[in-house]
PDB file of C-alpha atoms in Angstrom:
ATOM      1  CA  UNK A  13     202.377 166.319  90.384  1.00 42.00           C
ATOM      2  CA  UNK A  14     205.797 165.343  91.823  1.00 46.00           C
ATOM      3  CA  UNK A  15     208.906 166.209  89.783  1.00 46.00           C
ATOM      4  CA  UNK A  16     209.555 168.058  86.680  1.00 46.00           C
ATOM      5  CA  UNK A  17     207.808 167.210  83.245  1.00 50.00           C
ATOM      6  CA  UNK A  18     209.503 167.310  80.158  1.00 50.00           C
ATOM      7  CA  UNK A  19     207.665 166.840  76.743  1.00 52.00           C
ATOM      8  CA  UNK A  20     210.072 167.938  74.287  1.00 62.00           C
ATOM      9  CA  UNK A  21     211.739 165.566  71.989  1.00 74.00           C
ATOM     10  CA  UNK A  22     214.986 167.573  72.224  1.00 80.00           C
ATOM     11  CA  UNK A  23     215.470 165.622  75.439  1.00 87.00           C
ATOM     12  CA  UNK A  24     214.999 162.232  73.939  1.00 91.00           C
ATOM     13  CA  UNK A  25     214.562 162.116  70.302  1.00 91.00           C
ATOM     14  CA  UNK A  26     214.718 158.247  70.119  1.00 92.00           C
ATOM     15  CA  UNK A  27     211.269 157.099  69.209  1.00 93.00           C
ATOM     16  CA  UNK A  28     210.162 153.847  71.181  1.00 93.00           C
ATOM     17  CA  UNK A  29     208.489 150.874  69.010  1.00 91.00           C
ATOM     18  CA  UNK A  30     205.467 148.987  69.758  1.00 87.00           C
ATOM     19  CA  UNK A  31     205.891 145.756  68.013  1.00 83.00           C
ATOM     20  CA  UNK A  32     203.031 143.662  66.806  1.00 81.00           C
ATOM     21  CA  UNK A  33     203.079 141.571  69.992  1.00 79.00           C
ATOM     22  CA  UNK A  34     202.547 144.596  72.185  1.00 83.00           C
ATOM     23  CA  UNK A  35     199.935 146.094  70.148  1.00 83.00           C
ATOM     24  CA  UNK A  36     198.026 142.935  70.239  1.00 79.00           C
ATOM     25  CA  UNK A  37     198.590 142.441  74.067  1.00 79.00           C
ATOM     26  CA  UNK A  38     197.158 145.989  74.514  1.00 81.00           C
ATOM     27  CA  UNK A  39     193.840 144.774  72.946  1.00 76.00           C
ATOM     28  CA  UNK A  40     193.861 142.478  75.971  1.00 64.00           C
ATOM     29  CA  UNK A  41     192.975 139.147  74.145  1.00 58.00           C
ATOM     30  CA  UNK A  42     191.999 136.382  76.690  1.00 56.00           C
ATOM     31  CA  UNK A  43     194.221 133.859  74.965  1.00 53.00           C
ATOM     32  CA  UNK A  44     197.856 134.455  73.735  1.00 53.00           C
ATOM     33  CA  UNK A  45     198.960 130.852  73.097  1.00 52.00           C
ATOM     34  CA  UNK A  46     201.237 132.065  70.479  1.00 53.00           C
ATOM     35  CA  UNK A  47     203.305 133.993  72.956  1.00 60.00           C
ATOM     36  CA  UNK A  48     202.517 131.766  76.002  1.00 76.00           C
ATOM     37  CA  UNK A  49     200.319 134.325  77.619  1.00 83.00           C
ATOM     38  CA  UNK A  50     196.641 133.459  78.777  1.00 85.00           C
ATOM     39  CA  UNK A  51     194.071 134.987  81.099  1.00 88.00           C
ATOM     40  CA  UNK A  52     190.297 134.616  81.599  1.00 89.00           C
ATOM     41  CA  UNK A  53     187.607 135.904  84.052  1.00 91.00           C
ATOM     42  CA  UNK A  54     185.146 133.247  84.899  1.00 91.00           C
ATOM     43  CA  UNK A  55     182.924 132.665  88.014  1.00 93.00           C
ATOM     44  CA  UNK A  56     184.355 135.426  90.146  1.00 95.00           C
ATOM     45  CA  UNK A  57     188.033 134.847  89.369  1.00 97.00           C
ATOM     46  CA  UNK A  58     190.894 136.075  87.293  1.00 96.00           C
ATOM     47  CA  UNK A  59     192.784 133.183  86.082  1.00 95.00           C
ATOM     48  CA  UNK A  60     196.537 133.976  84.579  1.00 94.00           C
ATOM     49  CA  UNK A  61     199.174 131.708  83.198  1.00 92.00           C
ATOM     50  CA  UNK A  62     202.522 132.784  81.729  1.00 90.00           C
ATOM     51  CA  UNK A  63     205.147 130.620  80.433  1.00 91.00           C
ATOM     52  CA  UNK A  64     208.683 132.468  79.785  1.00 89.00           C
ATOM     53  CA  UNK A  65     211.374 130.782  77.750  1.00 87.00           C
ATOM     54  CA  UNK A  66     214.951 131.739  76.936  1.00 87.00           C
ATOM     55  CA  UNK A  67     218.412 131.714  78.276  1.00 87.00           C
ATOM     56  CA  UNK A  68     218.195 133.191  82.048  1.00 87.00           C
ATOM     57  CA  UNK A  69     221.162 134.779  83.927  1.00 80.00           C
ATOM     58  CA  UNK A  70     223.927 132.654  84.743  1.00 78.00           C
ATOM     59  CA  UNK A  71     222.527 129.710  82.307  1.00 86.00           C
ATOM     60  CA  UNK A  72     224.094 128.530  79.126  1.00 89.00           C
ATOM     61  CA  UNK A  73     220.785 126.710  77.816  1.00 93.00           C
ATOM     62  CA  UNK A  74     217.435 127.783  76.832  1.00 92.00           C
ATOM     63  CA  UNK A  75     214.835 127.009  79.529  1.00 93.00           C
ATOM     64  CA  UNK A  76     211.114 127.392  80.467  1.00 92.00           C
ATOM     65  CA  UNK A  77     209.266 128.417  83.507  1.00 93.00           C
ATOM     66  CA  UNK A  78     205.378 128.646  83.910  1.00 94.00           C
ATOM     67  CA  UNK A  79     203.548 130.677  86.546  1.00 93.00           C
ATOM     68  CA  UNK A  80     199.929 130.541  87.055  1.00 95.00           C
ATOM     69  CA  UNK A  81     197.997 132.640  89.516  1.00 97.00           C
ATOM     70  CA  UNK A  82     194.249 133.049  90.356  1.00 97.00           C
ATOM     71  CA  UNK A  83     192.732 136.112  92.382  1.00 98.00           C
ATOM     72  CA  UNK A  84     189.105 136.822  93.090  1.00 97.00           C
ATOM     73  CA  UNK A  85     187.147 139.778  91.185  1.00 97.00           C
ATOM     74  CA  UNK A  86     184.221 141.896  92.207  1.00 95.00           C
ATOM     75  CA  UNK A  87     182.867 143.999  89.549  1.00 89.00           C
ATOM     76  CA  UNK A  88     180.843 146.094  92.374  1.00 90.00           C
ATOM     77  CA  UNK A  89     184.104 147.526  93.122  1.00 88.00           C
ATOM     78  CA  UNK A  90     185.024 148.922  89.647  1.00 91.00           C
ATOM     79  CA  UNK A  91     185.148 152.540  89.523  1.00 90.00           C
ATOM     80  CA  UNK A  92     187.688 153.350  86.961  1.00 91.00           C
ATOM     81  CA  UNK A  93     188.239 152.718  83.148  1.00 90.00           C
ATOM     82  CA  UNK A  94     191.158 153.041  81.084  1.00 92.00           C
ATOM     83  CA  UNK A  95     191.816 154.785  77.575  1.00 91.00           C
ATOM     84  CA  UNK A  96     194.834 153.954  75.634  1.00 91.00           C
ATOM     85  CA  UNK A  97     197.065 156.526  73.523  1.00 93.00           C
ATOM     86  CA  UNK A  98     199.557 154.996  71.537  1.00 92.00           C
ATOM     87  CA  UNK A  99     201.290 158.238  70.473  1.00 93.00           C
ATOM     88  CA  UNK A 100     204.991 158.228  72.000  1.00 94.00           C
ATOM     89  CA  UNK A 101     205.340 160.821  74.533  1.00 95.00           C
ATOM     90  CA  UNK A 102     208.360 162.012  76.467  1.00 96.00           C
ATOM     91  CA  UNK A 103     208.076 162.270  80.261  1.00 96.00           C
ATOM     92  CA  UNK A 104     210.940 163.132  82.568  1.00 97.00           C
ATOM     93  CA  UNK A 105     213.405 162.605  79.789  1.00 96.00           C
ATOM     94  CA  UNK A 106     212.035 158.861  79.138  1.00 97.00           C
ATOM     95  CA  UNK A 107     210.546 157.987  75.969  1.00 96.00           C
ATOM     96  CA  UNK A 108     207.420 156.291  76.910  1.00 97.00           C
ATOM     97  CA  UNK A 109     205.233 154.642  74.021  1.00 95.00           C
ATOM     98  CA  UNK A 110     201.795 154.398  75.602  1.00 95.00           C
ATOM     99  CA  UNK A 111     199.672 156.674  77.697  1.00 96.00           C
ATOM    100  CA  UNK A 112     197.085 154.941  79.692  1.00 95.00           C
ATOM    101  CA  UNK A 113     194.406 157.655  80.795  1.00 94.00           C
ATOM    102  CA  UNK A 114     192.788 156.841  84.011  1.00 94.00           C
ATOM    103  CA  UNK A 115     189.145 157.792  84.289  1.00 92.00           C
ATOM    104  CA  UNK A 116     186.815 157.642  87.095  1.00 86.00           C
ATOM    105  CA  UNK A 117     183.426 156.165  86.045  1.00 81.00           C
ATOM    106  CA  UNK A 118     180.779 158.625  87.558  1.00 71.00           C
ATOM    107  CA  UNK A 119     176.875 158.917  87.045  1.00 53.00           C
ATOM    108  CA  UNK A 120     177.462 162.327  85.117  1.00 54.00           C
ATOM    109  CA  UNK A 121     180.360 161.034  82.995  1.00 54.00           C
ATOM    110  CA  UNK A 122     183.959 160.143  83.411  1.00 62.00           C
ATOM    111  CA  UNK A 123     186.578 162.246  85.162  1.00 86.00           C
ATOM    112  CA  UNK A 124     190.210 162.248  84.078  1.00 89.00           C
ATOM    113  CA  UNK A 125     192.301 161.175  87.112  1.00 91.00           C
ATOM    114  CA  UNK A 126     195.625 160.742  85.809  1.00 95.00           C
ATOM    115  CA  UNK A 127     197.958 158.671  83.611  1.00 97.00           C
ATOM    116  CA  UNK A 128     200.098 155.525  83.651  1.00 97.00           C
ATOM    117  CA  UNK A 129     202.825 155.599  81.067  1.00 98.00           C
ATOM    118  CA  UNK A 130     204.299 152.408  79.442  1.00 97.00           C
ATOM    119  CA  UNK A 131     207.550 151.860  77.649  1.00 96.00           C
ATOM    120  CA  UNK A 132     208.307 149.716  74.740  1.00 95.00           C
ATOM    121  CA  UNK A 133     211.238 148.628  72.741  1.00 94.00           C
ATOM    122  CA  UNK A 134     213.943 151.285  72.662  1.00 95.00           C
ATOM    123  CA  UNK A 135     212.497 153.256  75.690  1.00 97.00           C
ATOM    124  CA  UNK A 136     215.166 154.648  78.183  1.00 97.00           C
ATOM    125  CA  UNK A 137     214.828 152.525  81.508  1.00 97.00           C
ATOM    126  CA  UNK A 138     216.595 154.650  84.177  1.00 96.00           C
ATOM    127  CA  UNK A 139     216.883 151.516  86.516  1.00 94.00           C
ATOM    128  CA  UNK A 140     218.512 149.439  83.840  1.00 94.00           C
ATOM    129  CA  UNK A 141     221.936 148.163  84.183  1.00 91.00           C
ATOM    130  CA  UNK A 142     224.845 149.794  82.358  1.00 87.00           C
ATOM    131  CA  UNK A 143     225.763 147.754  79.458  1.00 81.00           C
ATOM    132  CA  UNK A 144     223.878 144.579  80.718  1.00 84.00           C
ATOM    133  CA  UNK A 145     223.088 142.189  77.903  1.00 80.00           C
ATOM    134  CA  UNK A 146     219.464 141.489  79.346  1.00 80.00           C
ATOM    135  CA  UNK A 147     218.691 144.504  81.251  1.00 90.00           C
ATOM    136  CA  UNK A 148     220.560 147.522  79.905  1.00 94.00           C
ATOM    137  CA  UNK A 149     219.677 151.194  79.746  1.00 95.00           C
ATOM    138  CA  UNK A 150     217.625 150.396  76.489  1.00 96.00           C
ATOM    139  CA  UNK A 151     214.437 148.233  76.753  1.00 96.00           C
ATOM    140  CA  UNK A 152     214.721 145.242  74.127  1.00 93.00           C
ATOM    141  CA  UNK A 153     211.840 143.167  72.561  1.00 90.00           C
ATOM    142  CA  UNK A 154     211.587 140.537  74.662  1.00 89.00           C
ATOM    143  CA  UNK A 155     211.300 142.728  77.979  1.00 92.00           C
ATOM    144  CA  UNK A 156     208.967 145.015  76.289  1.00 92.00           C
ATOM    145  CA  UNK A 157     206.707 142.113  75.530  1.00 90.00           C
ATOM    146  CA  UNK A 158     206.956 140.637  78.871  1.00 91.00           C
ATOM    147  CA  UNK A 159     206.408 143.942  80.691  1.00 94.00           C
ATOM    148  CA  UNK A 160     203.523 144.855  78.265  1.00 92.00           C
ATOM    149  CA  UNK A 161     201.706 141.847  79.135  1.00 91.00           C
ATOM    150  CA  UNK A 162     202.147 142.039  82.968  1.00 94.00           C
ATOM    151  CA  UNK A 163     200.750 145.708  82.863  1.00 95.00           C
ATOM    152  CA  UNK A 164     198.055 144.674  80.695  1.00 92.00           C
ATOM    153  CA  UNK A 165     196.947 141.885  82.766  1.00 93.00           C
ATOM    154  CA  UNK A 166     196.990 143.887  85.953  1.00 95.00           C
ATOM    155  CA  UNK A 167     194.971 146.557  84.263  1.00 94.00           C
ATOM    156  CA  UNK A 168     192.444 143.832  83.502  1.00 92.00           C
ATOM    157  CA  UNK A 169     192.553 142.917  87.291  1.00 95.00           C
ATOM    158  CA  UNK A 170     191.577 146.349  88.225  1.00 94.00           C
ATOM    159  CA  UNK A 171     189.001 146.920  85.706  1.00 92.00           C
ATOM    160  CA  UNK A 172     187.318 143.518  87.099  1.00 93.00           C
ATOM    161  CA  UNK A 173     187.519 144.732  90.738  1.00 95.00           C
ATOM    162  CA  UNK A 174     190.602 142.888  92.131  1.00 96.00           C
ATOM    163  CA  UNK A 175     191.688 144.625  95.059  1.00 96.00           C
ATOM    164  CA  UNK A 176     195.085 145.463  96.245  1.00 96.00           C
ATOM    165  CA  UNK A 177     195.888 142.226  97.943  1.00 97.00           C
ATOM    166  CA  UNK A 178     194.976 140.505  94.752  1.00 97.00           C
ATOM    167  CA  UNK A 179     196.964 142.680  92.508  1.00 97.00           C
ATOM    168  CA  UNK A 180     200.049 142.360  94.966  1.00 98.00           C
ATOM    169  CA  UNK A 181     199.487 138.529  94.459  1.00 98.00           C
ATOM    170  CA  UNK A 182     199.740 138.732  90.793  1.00 98.00           C
ATOM    171  CA  UNK A 183     202.914 140.890  90.913  1.00 98.00           C
ATOM    172  CA  UNK A 184     204.338 138.553  93.439  1.00 98.00           C
ATOM    173  CA  UNK A 185     203.776 135.696  91.102  1.00 97.00           C
ATOM    174  CA  UNK A 186     205.517 137.168  88.247  1.00 96.00           C
ATOM    175  CA  UNK A 187     208.453 138.329  90.136  1.00 96.00           C
ATOM    176  CA  UNK A 188     210.520 135.242  89.762  1.00 94.00           C
ATOM    177  CA  UNK A 189     210.244 135.139  85.944  1.00 93.00           C
ATOM    178  CA  UNK A 190     211.123 138.917  85.652  1.00 94.00           C
ATOM    179  CA  UNK A 191     214.264 138.129  87.936  1.00 93.00           C
ATOM    180  CA  UNK A 192     215.200 134.999  86.025  1.00 93.00           C
ATOM    181  CA  UNK A 193     214.797 136.106  82.274  1.00 92.00           C
ATOM    182  CA  UNK A 194     214.754 139.753  82.270  1.00 92.00           C
ATOM    183  CA  UNK A 195     216.506 141.380  85.317  1.00 92.00           C
ATOM    184  CA  UNK A 196     214.354 144.411  85.182  1.00 94.00           C
ATOM    185  CA  UNK A 197     213.058 144.467  88.518  1.00 94.00           C
ATOM    186  CA  UNK A 198     213.104 148.203  88.795  1.00 95.00           C
ATOM    187  CA  UNK A 199     210.909 148.733  85.743  1.00 97.00           C
ATOM    188  CA  UNK A 200     208.584 145.786  86.980  1.00 97.00           C
ATOM    189  CA  UNK A 201     207.934 147.544  90.275  1.00 97.00           C
ATOM    190  CA  UNK A 202     207.640 151.136  88.849  1.00 98.00           C
ATOM    191  CA  UNK A 203     204.847 149.853  86.431  1.00 98.00           C
ATOM    192  CA  UNK A 204     203.158 148.193  89.444  1.00 98.00           C
ATOM    193  CA  UNK A 205     203.411 151.431  91.598  1.00 98.00           C
ATOM    194  CA  UNK A 206     201.948 153.448  88.827  1.00 98.00           C
ATOM    195  CA  UNK A 207     198.797 151.148  88.554  1.00 97.00           C
ATOM    196  CA  UNK A 208     198.393 151.046  92.303  1.00 97.00           C
ATOM    197  CA  UNK A 209     198.795 154.743  92.930  1.00 96.00           C
ATOM    198  CA  UNK A 210     197.102 156.099  90.149  1.00 96.00           C
ATOM    199  CA  UNK A 211     194.124 153.652  89.479  1.00 94.00           C
ATOM    200  CA  UNK A 212     193.711 151.790  92.784  1.00 92.00           C
ATOM    201  CA  UNK A 213     194.549 154.117  95.822  1.00 92.00           C
ATOM    202  CA  UNK A 214     193.958 157.241  93.447  1.00 91.00           C
ATOM    203  CA  UNK A 215     196.858 159.062  95.525  1.00 92.00           C
ATOM    204  CA  UNK A 216     198.650 160.470  92.552  1.00 93.00           C
ATOM    205  CA  UNK A 217     197.756 161.584  89.087  1.00 95.00           C
ATOM    206  CA  UNK A 218     201.018 160.173  87.877  1.00 97.00           C
ATOM    207  CA  UNK A 219     204.298 158.674  89.219  1.00 97.00           C
ATOM    208  CA  UNK A 220     207.530 160.037  87.839  1.00 97.00           C
ATOM    209  CA  UNK A 221     210.020 157.505  87.414  1.00 97.00           C
ATOM    210  CA  UNK A 222     212.819 159.480  89.203  1.00 96.00           C
ATOM    211  CA  UNK A 223     210.480 160.031  92.179  1.00 96.00           C
ATOM    212  CA  UNK A 224     210.028 156.229  92.220  1.00 96.00           C
ATOM    213  CA  UNK A 225     213.635 155.588  92.428  1.00 94.00           C
ATOM    214  CA  UNK A 226     214.382 158.105  95.184  1.00 92.00           C
ATOM    215  CA  UNK A 227     211.613 156.349  97.250  1.00 93.00           C
ATOM    216  CA  UNK A 228     213.679 153.198  97.106  1.00 88.00           C
ATOM    217  CA  UNK A 229     215.494 152.251 100.472  1.00 81.00           C
ATOM    218  CA  UNK A 230     218.867 151.803  98.929  1.00 71.00           C
ATOM    219  CA  UNK A 231     220.613 154.395  96.397  1.00 60.00           C
ATOM    220  CA  UNK A 232     222.467 152.443  93.539  1.00 59.00           C
ATOM    221  CA  UNK A 233     226.099 152.531  93.968  1.00 60.00           C
ATOM    222  CA  UNK A 234     227.563 149.733  91.743  1.00 60.00           C
ATOM    223  CA  UNK A 235     229.142 150.459  88.259  1.00 66.00           C
ATOM    224  CA  UNK A 236     226.196 148.843  86.725  1.00 68.00           C
ATOM    225  CA  UNK A 237     224.051 151.832  87.920  1.00 85.00           C
ATOM    226  CA  UNK A 238     226.170 154.561  86.616  1.00 90.00           C
ATOM    227  CA  UNK A 239     223.798 155.776  84.174  1.00 93.00           C
ATOM    228  CA  UNK A 240     221.127 155.893  86.950  1.00 93.00           C
ATOM    229  CA  UNK A 241     223.097 158.069  89.047  1.00 92.00           C
ATOM    230  CA  UNK A 242     223.657 160.649  86.460  1.00 94.00           C
ATOM    231  CA  UNK A 243     220.024 160.347  85.327  1.00 95.00           C
ATOM    232  CA  UNK A 244     218.906 161.160  88.981  1.00 94.00           C
ATOM    233  CA  UNK A 245     221.210 164.121  89.086  1.00 94.00           C
ATOM    234  CA  UNK A 246     219.572 165.531  86.246  1.00 94.00           C
ATOM    235  CA  UNK A 247     216.281 164.739  87.466  1.00 95.00           C
ATOM    236  CA  UNK A 248     217.289 166.385  90.869  1.00 95.00           C
ATOM    237  CA  UNK A 249     218.525 169.611  88.752  1.00 94.00           C
ATOM    238  CA  UNK A 250     215.023 169.766  87.344  1.00 94.00           C
ATOM    239  CA  UNK A 251     216.388 168.803  83.704  1.00 92.00           C
ATOM    240  CA  UNK A 252     215.921 164.985  83.585  1.00 95.00           C
ATOM    241  CA  UNK A 253     218.055 163.599  80.647  1.00 94.00           C
ATOM    242  CA  UNK A 254     218.891 160.249  79.513  1.00 95.00           C
ATOM    243  CA  UNK A 255     222.836 159.956  79.754  1.00 94.00           C
ATOM    244  CA  UNK A 256     224.960 159.279  76.963  1.00 93.00           C
ATOM    245  CA  UNK A 257     225.022 155.335  77.778  1.00 92.00           C
ATOM    246  CA  UNK A 258     221.198 155.056  76.667  1.00 94.00           C
ATOM    247  CA  UNK A 259     222.069 156.644  73.234  1.00 94.00           C
ATOM    248  CA  UNK A 260     225.232 154.717  72.792  1.00 93.00           C
ATOM    249  CA  UNK A 261     223.486 151.458  73.608  1.00 94.00           C
ATOM    250  CA  UNK A 262     220.767 152.301  71.111  1.00 94.00           C
ATOM    251  CA  UNK A 263     223.347 152.904  68.380  1.00 93.00           C
ATOM    252  CA  UNK A 264     225.264 149.413  69.410  1.00 92.00           C
ATOM    253  CA  UNK A 265     222.067 147.570  69.130  1.00 91.00           C
ATOM    254  CA  UNK A 266     220.545 149.202  65.891  1.00 89.00           C
ATOM    255  CA  UNK A 267     222.454 150.542  62.910  1.00 82.00           C
ATOM    256  CA  UNK A 268     220.132 153.034  61.743  1.00 84.00           C
ATOM    257  CA  UNK A 269     222.054 156.287  60.652  1.00 88.00           C
ATOM    258  CA  UNK A 270     219.434 158.638  62.350  1.00 90.00           C
ATOM    259  CA  UNK A 271     220.482 157.095  65.763  1.00 91.00           C
ATOM    260  CA  UNK A 272     224.070 157.605  65.125  1.00 91.00           C
ATOM    261  CA  UNK A 273     223.310 161.169  64.189  1.00 92.00           C
ATOM    262  CA  UNK A 274     221.512 161.731  67.356  1.00 91.00           C
ATOM    263  CA  UNK A 275     224.518 160.352  69.398  1.00 92.00           C
ATOM    264  CA  UNK A 276     227.075 162.215  67.472  1.00 92.00           C
ATOM    265  CA  UNK A 277     224.974 165.494  68.197  1.00 89.00           C
ATOM    266  CA  UNK A 278     224.749 164.651  71.942  1.00 89.00           C
ATOM    267  CA  UNK A 279     228.764 163.881  72.216  1.00 87.00           C
ATOM    268  CA  UNK A 280     229.317 166.977  70.287  1.00 84.00           C
ATOM    269  CA  UNK A 281     227.256 169.294  72.572  1.00 77.00           C
ATOM    270  CA  UNK A 282     229.772 167.960  75.361  1.00 66.00           C
ATOM    271  CA  UNK A 283     232.786 168.213  73.376  1.00 57.00           C
ATOM    272  CA  UNK A 284     231.940 172.112  72.454  1.00 51.00           C
ATOM    273  CA  UNK A 285     231.204 172.760  76.113  1.00 46.00           C
ATOM    274  CA  UNK A 286     227.447 172.645  76.126  1.00 46.00           C
ATOM    275  CA  UNK A 287     227.025 170.977  79.195  1.00 45.00           C
ATOM    276  CA  UNK A 288     223.606 169.858  80.155  1.00 49.00           C
ATOM    277  CA  UNK A 289     222.393 171.144  83.587  1.00 46.00           C
ATOM    278  CA  UNK A 290     222.938 167.635  85.255  1.00 45.00           C
ATOM    279  CA  UNK A 291     226.626 167.610  84.364  1.00 46.00           C
ATOM    280  CA  UNK A 292     226.914 171.080  85.856  1.00 43.00           C
ATOM    281  CA  UNK A 293     225.669 170.238  88.887  1.00 43.00           C
ATOM    282  CA  UNK A 294     227.698 167.061  89.225  1.00 44.00           C
ATOM    283  CA  UNK A 295     230.880 169.186  88.706  1.00 39.00           C
ATOM    284  CA  UNK A 296     229.881 171.637  91.304  1.00 37.00           C
ATOM    285  CA  UNK A 297     229.021 169.022  93.649  1.00 41.00           C
ATOM    286  CA  UNK A 298     232.505 167.353  93.042  1.00 41.00           C
ATOM    287  CA  UNK A 299     234.528 170.797  93.591  1.00 39.00           C
ATOM    288  CA  UNK A 300     232.542 171.531  96.714  1.00 38.00           C
ATOM    289  CA  UNK A 301     233.470 167.946  97.932  1.00 42.00           C
ATOM    290  CA  UNK A 302     237.059 168.432  97.133  1.00 39.00           C
ATOM    291  CA  UNK A 303     237.261 171.703  98.947  1.00 39.00           C
ATOM    292  CA  UNK A 304     235.492 170.319 101.993  1.00 38.00           C
ATOM    293  CA  UNK A 305     237.866 167.338 102.057  1.00 43.00           C
ATOM    294  CA  UNK A 306     240.819 169.571 101.612  1.00 43.00           C
ATOM    295  CA  UNK A 307     239.690 171.758 104.583  1.00 40.00           C
ATOM    296  CA  UNK A 308     239.574 168.791 106.966  1.00 39.00           C
ATOM    297  CA  UNK A 309     242.844 167.102 105.836  1.00 42.00           C
ATOM    298  CA  UNK A 310     244.898 170.151 105.616  1.00 45.00           C
ATOM    299  CA  UNK A 311     247.179 170.216 108.696  1.00 43.00           C
ATOM    300  CA  UNK A 312     246.899 174.002 109.094  1.00 41.00           C
ATOM    301  CA  UNK A 313     243.068 173.834 109.345  1.00 37.00           C
ATOM    302  CA  UNK A 314     242.622 170.706 111.517  1.00 39.00           C
ATOM    303  CA  UNK A 315     243.405 172.356 114.649  1.00 38.00           C
ATOM    304  CA  UNK A 316     241.114 175.546 113.902  1.00 36.00           C
ATOM    305  CA  UNK A 317     238.051 175.889 116.013  1.00 30.00           C
TER     306      UNK A 317
END
């Protein structure tokens, strides 16, 4: 298992919410015309259709865009099954709504191979954009429903013997809609990585979100990724914790007194000097950087060998 695992609600007491759409999607119906999701397995192929609607980034009027994709199936290759647990769980400071247990189908029973974690409305997204109206630190209803469908249908693909190339084809087909209407490319790719690593390649028993972000070629540097950098600092320090940005966003979107109380407690702990590990680590790193900078800029030290 890569990276620390935190299961206490003290780290993230905000409970995610599975709406009726997500719950229905997790039952994997073949047609979801009410929500513009459809899939079916017939004649050796998995056919998928998704029509997304809404106001996209940089646009002012609502639009729609449809994606269809078809991939071959081979049930002779199926060697895993999935068990869904809809009890919320905190992993690496993130409040996930669903745990997908991956089990290997064997002659003598089913062996547990690992877990895939699914977020929902009100989950923290370390790859979200600070304060963004579409893809902020807090996952909203629309993004939750879209990602739930994508993850569910990709699990359907695995259970019907779709290979890695077919799964990648599905992911590639969905990418334009995620980019245009939701902006959560990080979460989109993280969910795909979980499915591939745990259920297809069987190379990991679970994939921490922080480890996934560290594997990306470029480190987030813009102001839109401020909370991401704070989360990753806490992750590296062994105490993964959602930054205040997340709790403030939850309170801004929802008026429940309980959330405001949680935020007040988080802010109070900082004011009283009870700094989380990641903040202490950040301060130490900053002080060291200043000392090193002063050493190399001080005229009295520049000529020293």
